[in-house]
Amino acid sequence: MDANAPSMQEFDVVIAGGAMAGATLALSIEQLTQGQLSIAVVEAAIPNHSHPGYDARSIALSYGSSQLLASLGLWKALSPFATAIEHIHVSDKGHFGLTEMHAKDEGVESLGSVIELADAGRVFHAALTSSKTVTLFCPAFVTDIHRTVDDVTLTLNDSNKIRTKLVIAADGATSSCCQMVGIDRHEHDFEQVALIANVTTAMPHQGKAFERFTESGPIALLPMSEGRSSLVWCAKPKQASELLKLSDNAFIDALQRTFGWRLGKILHVGERNSYPLVLRQTTQLISHRFAVVGNAAQTLHPIAGQGFNLGLRDVVTLAEEIANAHHSGEDVGGMALLQQYLERREPDRNATVAMTSGLVHGFSNTSAPLILGRNLGLAAMSVCSELKAPLLQRAMGLVER
């Protein structure tokens, strides 16, 4: 439903941000409460409706994430756009260590899926606009947050005002809503830049994902539709700047030297983009009548593809707690609910941040003893499933929340 009337409107829950995290949260709350709560989503950007082609960004959804989305009735609309990851190949460039993971060995159809953000954006935007219990303010953004003991009043950029019991920040890595309520964030610069592009290779990917560690950072190729692969190449800033300036053919040559020939000759590369890699973590996940989810709560290094999957676990956990409070007749913006969300999320959040940051620093280190140690570890995992299990479980998103 559309929101056009410029007046004070009241909702049970307001979500700032309607991209993947915010949209999933709104639809999850709707599903878990059988549409008994009124929800507003405030989103600044209208999804791009042009065909993404080679120039779309993609996300890797773990097996656990697709299961979560399926349990909420949201996977059916996304699955037609998903490319299954059936194998994962992990290696250390120039060294002997490597390990592989196979869906069939784990008794599942896939270890995860790759979806282009443009496709996901269209699916979720359509679901939000057709919902009977979600009101979408788009394009719009929050300019002021005023909290009292019992409720919160938000002012939008068009001077509309919204009153609610609970505000949820899902407005990205540099969340303005968090700034408005005084929630700080810690930042750690990995001193790397991620280059992203879509590529076509001579050999079909056959559902295989690659993660290759190099001295300057990891490089990943993820299987996509139409035989393409999604490239994420993490490099030092100077190297990344030089790579961006190369012609397509020169870039392909550099990529071929770094990645190797596991998919044969690299034939085509789409538009290249880049972004700096910085770990950002809010100092708090909750405040008075305020919660934080997704990239607004934490943005991770793309190594091991954990970012959105961690954010999705935030989203589903918070939706569950809101539904529990509602069904129990409790305040859906109360501190009891928020404290329960915090206690459920902190262990997973801390463990995932520690794992991804540890992998970045461990595999970028050129110390001979550390190189030997990590390659012995990869080699051991290739022959011992018990050693591989913890990494595989987290890669598949099968973690407690």
GROMACS .gro file of C-alpha atoms in nm:
model
  401
    1MET     CA    1   0.000   0.000   0.000
    2ASP     CA    2   0.119   0.356  -0.065
    3ALA     CA    3   0.165   0.631   0.190
    4ASN     CA    4   0.079   0.973   0.049
    5ALA     CA    5  -0.114   1.161   0.317
    6PRO     CA    6   0.113   1.423   0.484
    7SER     CA    7   0.002   1.380   0.843
    8MET     CA    8   0.091   1.201   1.165
    9GLN     CA    9   0.052   0.826   1.111
   10GLU     CA   10   0.090   0.555   1.373
   11PHE     CA   11   0.246   0.212   1.337
   12ASP     CA   12   0.349  -0.066   1.573
   13VAL     CA   13   0.695  -0.094   1.413
   14VAL     CA   14   0.891   0.137   1.183
   15ILE     CA   15   1.189   0.006   0.986
   16ALA     CA   16   1.436   0.260   0.847
   17GLY     CA   17   1.575   0.099   0.532
   18GLY     CA   18   1.392  -0.118   0.282
   19ALA     CA   19   1.676  -0.303   0.113
   20MET     CA   20   1.744  -0.673   0.179
   21ALA     CA   21   1.760  -0.655   0.559
   22GLY     CA   22   1.476  -0.409   0.611
   23ALA     CA   23   1.243  -0.570   0.358
   24THR     CA   24   1.307  -0.919   0.494
   25LEU     CA   25   1.240  -0.793   0.845
   26ALA     CA   26   0.908  -0.632   0.751
   27LEU     CA   27   0.789  -0.942   0.568
   28SER     CA   28   0.910  -1.171   0.849
   29ILE     CA   29   0.719  -0.972   1.112
   30GLU     CA   30   0.410  -0.981   0.891
   31GLN     CA   31   0.440  -1.358   0.850
   32LEU     CA   32   0.512  -1.439   1.216
   33THR     CA   33   0.229  -1.218   1.349
   34GLN     CA   34  -0.021  -1.320   1.078
   35GLY     CA   35  -0.044  -0.957   0.972
   36GLN     CA   36  -0.162  -0.837   1.314
   37LEU     CA   37   0.096  -0.559   1.349
   38SER     CA   38   0.112  -0.242   1.141
   39ILE     CA   39   0.456  -0.189   0.989
   40ALA     CA   40   0.611   0.108   0.809
   41VAL     CA   41   0.922   0.082   0.593
   42VAL     CA   42   1.109   0.403   0.506
   43GLU     CA   43   1.338   0.356   0.205
   44ALA     CA   44   1.535   0.623   0.018
   45ALA     CA   45   1.588   0.447  -0.315
   46ILE     CA   46   1.354   0.292  -0.569
   47PRO     CA   47   1.498  -0.039  -0.702
   48ASN     CA   48   1.643  -0.029  -1.051
   49HIS     CA   49   1.408  -0.206  -1.291
   50SER     CA   50   1.650  -0.236  -1.584
   51HIS     CA   51   1.799  -0.574  -1.669
   52PRO     CA   52   2.118  -0.612  -1.460
   53GLY     CA   53   2.320  -0.804  -1.718
   54TYR     CA   54   2.690  -0.812  -1.641
   55ASP     CA   55   2.692  -0.514  -1.412
   56ALA     CA   56   2.484  -0.641  -1.119
   57ARG     CA   57   2.619  -0.700  -0.769
   58SER     CA   58   2.542  -1.034  -0.611
   59ILE     CA   59   2.510  -1.180  -0.264
   60ALA     CA   60   2.588  -1.533  -0.148
   61LEU     CA   61   2.311  -1.681   0.064
   62SER     CA   62   2.416  -1.973   0.282
   63TYR     CA   63   2.215  -2.293   0.297
   64GLY     CA   64   2.096  -2.192   0.643
   65SER     CA   65   1.979  -1.854   0.512
   66SER     CA   66   1.772  -2.010   0.235
   67GLN     CA   67   1.617  -2.243   0.494
   68LEU     CA   68   1.529  -1.945   0.713
   69LEU     CA   69   1.373  -1.765   0.419
   70ALA     CA   70   1.181  -2.079   0.324
   71SER     CA   71   1.042  -2.113   0.677
   72LEU     CA   72   0.904  -1.760   0.642
   73GLY     CA   73   0.754  -1.822   0.299
   74LEU     CA   74   1.001  -1.584   0.132
   75TRP     CA   75   1.229  -1.827  -0.055
   76LYS     CA   76   0.973  -1.929  -0.318
   77ALA     CA   77   0.980  -1.586  -0.484
   78LEU     CA   78   1.361  -1.562  -0.469
   79SER     CA   79   1.455  -1.916  -0.571
   80PRO     CA   80   1.394  -1.868  -0.947
   81PHE     CA   81   1.676  -1.611  -0.944
   82ALA     CA   82   1.916  -1.823  -0.736
   83THR     CA   83   2.218  -2.015  -0.866
   84ALA     CA   84   2.310  -2.307  -0.641
   85ILE     CA   85   2.659  -2.344  -0.493
   86GLU     CA   86   2.723  -2.718  -0.502
   87HIS     CA   87   3.097  -2.716  -0.436
   88ILE     CA   88   3.339  -2.479  -0.261
   89HIS     CA   89   3.712  -2.487  -0.343
   90VAL     CA   90   3.950  -2.308  -0.102
   91SER     CA   91   4.321  -2.262  -0.183
   92ASP     CA   92   4.628  -2.055  -0.090
   93LYS     CA   93   4.803  -1.909  -0.396
   94GLY     CA   94   5.158  -2.037  -0.442
   95HIS     CA   95   5.130  -2.294  -0.164
   96PHE     CA   96   5.014  -2.654  -0.127
   97GLY     CA   97   4.715  -2.610   0.101
   98LEU     CA   98   4.364  -2.656  -0.034
   99THR     CA   99   4.035  -2.804   0.074
  100GLU     CA  100   3.702  -2.869  -0.093
  101MET     CA  101   3.345  -2.889   0.032
  102HIS     CA  102   3.066  -3.073  -0.151
  103ALA     CA  103   2.692  -3.048  -0.100
  104LYS     CA  104   2.641  -3.419  -0.167
  105ASP     CA  105   2.883  -3.505   0.114
  106GLU     CA  106   2.664  -3.304   0.353
  107GLY     CA  107   2.340  -3.458   0.227
  108VAL     CA  108   2.200  -3.128   0.097
  109GLU     CA  109   2.112  -3.000  -0.250
  110SER     CA  110   2.341  -2.699  -0.218
  111LEU     CA  111   2.583  -2.531   0.021
  112GLY     CA  112   2.430  -2.195  -0.062
  113SER     CA  113   2.303  -1.979  -0.347
  114VAL     CA  114   2.403  -1.666  -0.537
  115ILE     CA  115   2.141  -1.402  -0.616
  116GLU     CA  116   2.184  -1.074  -0.801
  117LEU     CA  117   2.085  -0.782  -0.581
  118ALA     CA  118   1.878  -0.624  -0.857
  119ASP     CA  119   1.662  -0.937  -0.878
  120ALA     CA  120   1.624  -0.960  -0.500
  121GLY     CA  121   1.542  -0.590  -0.483
  122ARG     CA  122   1.258  -0.625  -0.733
  123VAL     CA  123   1.115  -0.929  -0.555
  124PHE     CA  124   1.115  -0.764  -0.213
  125HIS     CA  125   0.995  -0.426  -0.338
  126ALA     CA  126   0.700  -0.595  -0.508
  127ALA     CA  127   0.622  -0.788  -0.189
  128LEU     CA  128   0.630  -0.471   0.021
  129THR     CA  129   0.409  -0.271  -0.215
  130SER     CA  130   0.150  -0.549  -0.235
  131SER     CA  131   0.141  -0.613   0.141
  132LYS     CA  132  -0.178  -0.524   0.327
  133THR     CA  133  -0.002  -0.461   0.659
  134VAL     CA  134   0.321  -0.291   0.543
  135THR     CA  135   0.315   0.076   0.443
  136LEU     CA  136   0.608   0.173   0.223
  137PHE     CA  137   0.740   0.530   0.230
  138CYS     CA  138   0.962   0.543  -0.082
  139PRO     CA  139   1.155   0.743  -0.175
  140ALA     CA  140   1.187   0.888   0.176
  141PHE     CA  141   1.430   0.900   0.466
  142VAL     CA  142   1.428   0.983   0.836
  143THR     CA  143   1.553   1.329   0.935
  144ASP     CA  144   1.472   1.331   1.307
  145ILE     CA  145   1.399   1.083   1.587
  146HIS     CA  146   1.230   1.195   1.908
  147ARG     CA  147   1.185   0.937   2.183
  148THR     CA  148   0.962   0.947   2.489
  149VAL     CA  149   0.902   0.681   2.750
  150ASP     CA  150   0.613   0.523   2.561
  151ASP     CA  151   0.677   0.587   2.192
  152VAL     CA  152   0.897   0.737   1.919
  153THR     CA  153   0.814   1.007   1.667
  154LEU     CA  154   1.007   1.015   1.340
  155THR     CA  155   1.015   1.306   1.097
  156LEU     CA  156   1.066   1.228   0.730
  157ASN     CA  157   1.234   1.444   0.468
  158ASP     CA  158   0.892   1.553   0.333
  159SER     CA  159   0.788   1.665   0.685
  160ASN     CA  160   0.558   1.364   0.734
  161LYS     CA  161   0.565   1.235   1.091
  162ILE     CA  162   0.534   0.875   1.206
  163ARG     CA  163   0.470   0.756   1.562
  164THR     CA  164   0.566   0.405   1.668
  165LYS     CA  165   0.650   0.175   1.957
  166LEU     CA  166   0.975   0.053   1.802
  167VAL     CA  167   1.225   0.188   1.547
  168ILE     CA  168   1.460  -0.054   1.374
  169ALA     CA  169   1.767   0.076   1.192
  170ALA     CA  170   1.832  -0.121   0.874
  171ASP     CA  171   1.972   0.177   0.686
  172GLY     CA  172   2.317   0.050   0.600
  173ALA     CA  173   2.677   0.067   0.710
  174THR     CA  174   2.680   0.438   0.794
  175SER     CA  175   2.334   0.437   0.954
  176SER     CA  176   2.207   0.791   1.004
  177CYS     CA  177   1.940   0.662   1.244
  178CYS     CA  178   2.208   0.522   1.474
  179GLN     CA  179   2.380   0.861   1.465
  180MET     CA  180   2.053   1.035   1.556
  181VAL     CA  181   2.010   0.828   1.873
  182GLY     CA  182   2.378   0.847   1.971
  183ILE     CA  183   2.492   0.492   1.890
  184ASP     CA  184   2.859   0.497   1.795
  185ARG     CA  185   3.048   0.240   1.591
  186HIS     CA  186   3.396   0.095   1.593
  187GLU     CA  187   3.585   0.081   1.265
  188HIS     CA  188   3.884  -0.125   1.154
  189ASP     CA  189   4.038  -0.058   0.813
  190PHE     CA  190   4.158  -0.383   0.653
  191GLU     CA  191   4.366  -0.172   0.410
  192GLN     CA  192   4.211  -0.360   0.122
  193VAL     CA  193   3.974  -0.267  -0.159
  194ALA     CA  194   3.719  -0.506  -0.311
  195LEU     CA  195   3.695  -0.506  -0.690
  196ILE     CA  196   3.369  -0.653  -0.814
  197ALA     CA  197   3.265  -0.759  -1.161
  198ASN     CA  198   3.086  -1.039  -1.341
  199VAL     CA  199   3.294  -1.264  -1.567
  200THR     CA  200   3.243  -1.542  -1.819
  201THR     CA  201   3.485  -1.835  -1.841
  202ALA     CA  202   3.549  -2.095  -2.109
  203MET     CA  203   3.458  -2.382  -1.879
  204PRO     CA  204   3.111  -2.391  -1.715
  205HIS     CA  205   3.125  -2.328  -1.341
  206GLN     CA  206   2.892  -2.623  -1.268
  207GLY     CA  207   2.786  -2.467  -0.940
  208LYS     CA  208   3.140  -2.438  -0.807
  209ALA     CA  209   3.256  -2.145  -0.590
  210PHE     CA  210   3.622  -2.060  -0.544
  211GLU     CA  211   3.797  -1.876  -0.262
  212ARG     CA  212   4.169  -1.822  -0.325
  213PHE     CA  213   4.392  -1.650  -0.074
  214THR     CA  214   4.673  -1.427  -0.198
  215GLU     CA  215   4.928  -1.205  -0.026
  216SER     CA  216   4.725  -0.892  -0.099
  217GLY     CA  217   4.386  -1.043  -0.008
  218PRO     CA  218   4.137  -1.314  -0.106
  219ILE     CA  219   3.981  -1.354  -0.448
  220ALA     CA  220   3.646  -1.526  -0.495
  221LEU     CA  221   3.446  -1.644  -0.794
  222LEU     CA  222   3.084  -1.738  -0.727
  223PRO     CA  223   2.855  -1.920  -0.972
  224MET     CA  224   2.583  -1.710  -1.135
  225SER     CA  225   2.308  -1.752  -1.389
  226GLU     CA  226   2.375  -1.769  -1.764
  227GLY     CA  227   2.711  -1.935  -1.700
  228ARG     CA  228   2.863  -1.622  -1.548
  229SER     CA  229   3.061  -1.594  -1.225
  230SER     CA  230   3.059  -1.311  -0.972
  231LEU     CA  231   3.410  -1.186  -0.899
  232VAL     CA  232   3.518  -1.032  -0.568
  233TRP     CA  233   3.891  -0.948  -0.580
  234CYS     CA  234   4.035  -0.802  -0.260
  235ALA     CA  235   4.361  -0.615  -0.310
  236LYS     CA  236   4.577  -0.345  -0.159
  237PRO     CA  237   4.448   0.005  -0.245
  238LYS     CA  238   4.737   0.088  -0.482
  239GLN     CA  239   4.702  -0.244  -0.666
  240ALA     CA  240   4.323  -0.205  -0.685
  241SER     CA  241   4.358   0.144  -0.834
  242GLU     CA  242   4.595   0.009  -1.099
  243LEU     CA  243   4.363  -0.283  -1.180
  244LEU     CA  244   4.068  -0.049  -1.229
  245LYS     CA  245   4.263   0.153  -1.486
  246LEU     CA  246   4.350  -0.150  -1.701
  247SER     CA  247   4.176  -0.227  -2.027
  248ASP     CA  248   3.938  -0.524  -2.015
  249ASN     CA  249   4.193  -0.752  -2.183
  250ALA     CA  250   4.476  -0.646  -1.953
  251PHE     CA  251   4.249  -0.691  -1.649
  252ILE     CA  252   4.153  -1.040  -1.768
  253ASP     CA  253   4.521  -1.128  -1.805
  254ALA     CA  254   4.594  -1.009  -1.450
  255LEU     CA  255   4.294  -1.199  -1.315
  256GLN     CA  256   4.398  -1.514  -1.502
  257ARG     CA  257   4.748  -1.500  -1.348
  258THR     CA  258   4.607  -1.456  -0.997
  259PHE     CA  259   4.311  -1.693  -1.011
  260GLY     CA  260   4.458  -1.960  -1.237
  261TRP     CA  261   4.295  -2.185  -1.495
  262ARG     CA  262   4.047  -2.383  -1.287
  263LEU     CA  263   3.763  -2.257  -1.508
  264GLY     CA  264   3.972  -2.235  -1.823
  265LYS     CA  265   4.028  -1.909  -2.007
  266ILE     CA  266   3.846  -1.602  -1.877
  267LEU     CA  267   3.657  -1.473  -2.180
  268HIS     CA  268   3.469  -1.162  -2.072
  269VAL     CA  269   3.455  -0.916  -1.783
  270GLY     CA  270   3.170  -0.675  -1.713
  271GLU     CA  271   3.184  -0.330  -1.559
  272ARG     CA  272   3.428  -0.308  -1.270
  273ASN     CA  273   3.346  -0.133  -0.944
  274SER     CA  274   3.524  -0.109  -0.611
  275TYR     CA  275   3.471  -0.023  -0.247
  276PRO     CA  276   3.706   0.000   0.054
  277LEU     CA  277   3.692  -0.284   0.305
  278VAL     CA  278   3.626  -0.166   0.658
  279LEU     CA  279   3.489  -0.362   0.952
  280ARG     CA  280   3.218  -0.153   1.116
  281GLN     CA  281   3.041  -0.255   1.436
  282THR     CA  282   2.793  -0.053   1.634
  283THR     CA  283   2.879  -0.027   2.002
  284GLN     CA  284   2.518  -0.126   2.083
  285LEU     CA  285   2.254  -0.340   1.914
  286ILE     CA  286   1.972  -0.190   2.119
  287SER     CA  287   1.870   0.136   2.284
  288HIS     CA  288   1.542   0.270   2.421
  289ARG     CA  289   1.271   0.162   2.171
  290PHE     CA  290   1.544   0.115   1.911
  291ALA     CA  291   1.718  -0.188   1.757
  292VAL     CA  292   1.985  -0.231   1.489
  293VAL     CA  293   2.006  -0.507   1.226
  294GLY     CA  294   2.203  -0.603   0.916
  295ASN     CA  295   2.478  -0.380   0.780
  296ALA     CA  296   2.369  -0.104   1.016
  297ALA     CA  297   2.477  -0.335   1.300
  298GLN     CA  298   2.793  -0.467   1.138
  299THR     CA  299   2.962  -0.474   0.799
  300LEU     CA  300   3.216  -0.749   0.746
  301HIS     CA  301   3.498  -0.826   0.508
  302PRO     CA  302   3.350  -1.031   0.219
  303ILE     CA  303   3.582  -1.323   0.294
  304ALA     CA  304   3.377  -1.643   0.339
  305GLY     CA  305   3.060  -1.452   0.238
  306GLN     CA  306   2.927  -1.405   0.591
  307GLY     CA  307   2.794  -1.047   0.588
  308PHE     CA  308   2.434  -1.073   0.470
  309ASN     CA  309   2.391  -1.415   0.628
  310LEU     CA  310   2.484  -1.277   0.969
  311GLY     CA  311   2.249  -0.983   0.911
  312LEU     CA  312   1.966  -1.218   0.814
  313ARG     CA  313   2.006  -1.403   1.142
  314ASP     CA  314   1.972  -1.064   1.317
  315VAL     CA  315   1.654  -0.998   1.121
  316VAL     CA  316   1.481  -1.331   1.182
  317THR     CA  317   1.573  -1.334   1.551
  318LEU     CA  318   1.432  -0.983   1.603
  319ALA     CA  319   1.116  -1.073   1.409
  320GLU     CA  320   1.070  -1.377   1.633
  321GLU     CA  321   1.109  -1.170   1.948
  322ILE     CA  322   0.861  -0.908   1.821
  323ALA     CA  323   0.612  -1.185   1.740
  324ASN     CA  324   0.664  -1.347   2.080
  325ALA     CA  325   0.601  -1.016   2.257
  326HIS     CA  326   0.291  -0.951   2.049
  327HIS     CA  327   0.144  -1.297   2.111
  328SER     CA  328   0.210  -1.255   2.485
  329GLY     CA  329   0.039  -0.916   2.493
  330GLU     CA  330   0.365  -0.739   2.579
  331ASP     CA  331   0.503  -0.407   2.453
  332VAL     CA  332   0.658  -0.471   2.109
  333GLY     CA  333   0.906  -0.191   2.173
  334GLY     CA  334   0.981  -0.274   2.534
  335MET     CA  335   1.322  -0.333   2.685
  336ALA     CA  336   1.243  -0.695   2.773
  337LEU     CA  337   1.205  -0.780   2.405
  338LEU     CA  338   1.515  -0.583   2.307
  339GLN     CA  339   1.726  -0.743   2.578
  340GLN     CA  340   1.623  -1.089   2.461
  341TYR     CA  341   1.724  -0.997   2.104
  342LEU     CA  342   2.061  -0.874   2.229
  343GLU     CA  343   2.132  -1.188   2.433
  344ARG     CA  344   2.046  -1.414   2.140
  345ARG     CA  345   2.255  -1.225   1.884
  346GLU     CA  346   2.577  -1.131   2.062
  347PRO     CA  347   2.746  -1.477   2.064
  348ASP     CA  348   2.691  -1.538   1.691
  349ARG     CA  349   2.784  -1.181   1.604
  350ASN     CA  350   3.109  -1.193   1.802
  351ALA     CA  351   3.207  -1.537   1.669
  352THR     CA  352   3.140  -1.446   1.304
  353VAL     CA  353   3.326  -1.115   1.324
  354ALA     CA  354   3.621  -1.289   1.490
  355MET     CA  355   3.626  -1.565   1.228
  356THR     CA  356   3.617  -1.335   0.925
  357SER     CA  357   3.872  -1.090   1.066
  358GLY     CA  358   4.097  -1.379   1.167
  359LEU     CA  359   4.086  -1.526   0.816
  360VAL     CA  360   4.173  -1.189   0.661
  361HIS     CA  361   4.476  -1.132   0.879
  362GLY     CA  362   4.583  -1.496   0.891
  363PHE     CA  363   4.587  -1.546   0.515
  364SER     CA  364   4.736  -1.205   0.434
  365ASN     CA  365   5.034  -1.265   0.662
  366THR     CA  366   5.360  -1.351   0.484
  367SER     CA  367   5.534  -1.499   0.789
  368ALA     CA  368   5.683  -1.836   0.687
  369PRO     CA  369   5.565  -2.022   1.002
  370LEU     CA  370   5.211  -1.887   0.959
  371ILE     CA  371   5.207  -1.978   0.587
  372LEU     CA  372   5.315  -2.332   0.677
  373GLY     CA  373   5.059  -2.354   0.957
  374ARG     CA  374   4.759  -2.239   0.753
  375ASN     CA  375   4.851  -2.467   0.460
  376LEU     CA  376   4.889  -2.765   0.691
  377GLY     CA  377   4.546  -2.671   0.828
  378LEU     CA  378   4.389  -2.660   0.481
  379ALA     CA  379   4.554  -2.989   0.388
  380ALA     CA  380   4.437  -3.151   0.711
  381MET     CA  381   4.080  -3.034   0.652
  382SER     CA  382   4.086  -3.195   0.308
  383VAL     CA  383   4.135  -3.539   0.463
  384CYS     CA  384   3.967  -3.499   0.803
  385SER     CA  385   3.598  -3.406   0.807
  386GLU     CA  386   3.607  -3.338   1.184
  387LEU     CA  387   3.854  -3.053   1.129
  388LYS     CA  388   3.651  -2.914   0.840
  389ALA     CA  389   3.316  -2.932   1.021
  390PRO     CA  390   3.327  -2.602   1.221
  391LEU     CA  391   3.423  -2.394   0.915
  392LEU     CA  392   3.169  -2.574   0.697
  393GLN     CA  393   2.888  -2.530   0.950
  394ARG     CA  394   2.945  -2.155   0.964
  395ALA     CA  395   2.989  -2.131   0.586
  396MET     CA  396   2.653  -2.307   0.549
  397GLY     CA  397   2.495  -2.076   0.806
  398LEU     CA  398   2.404  -2.363   1.036
  399VAL     CA  399   2.477  -2.180   1.359
  400GLU     CA  400   2.279  -2.125   1.675
  401ARG     CA  401   2.094  -1.797   1.706
   0.00000   0.00000   0.00000
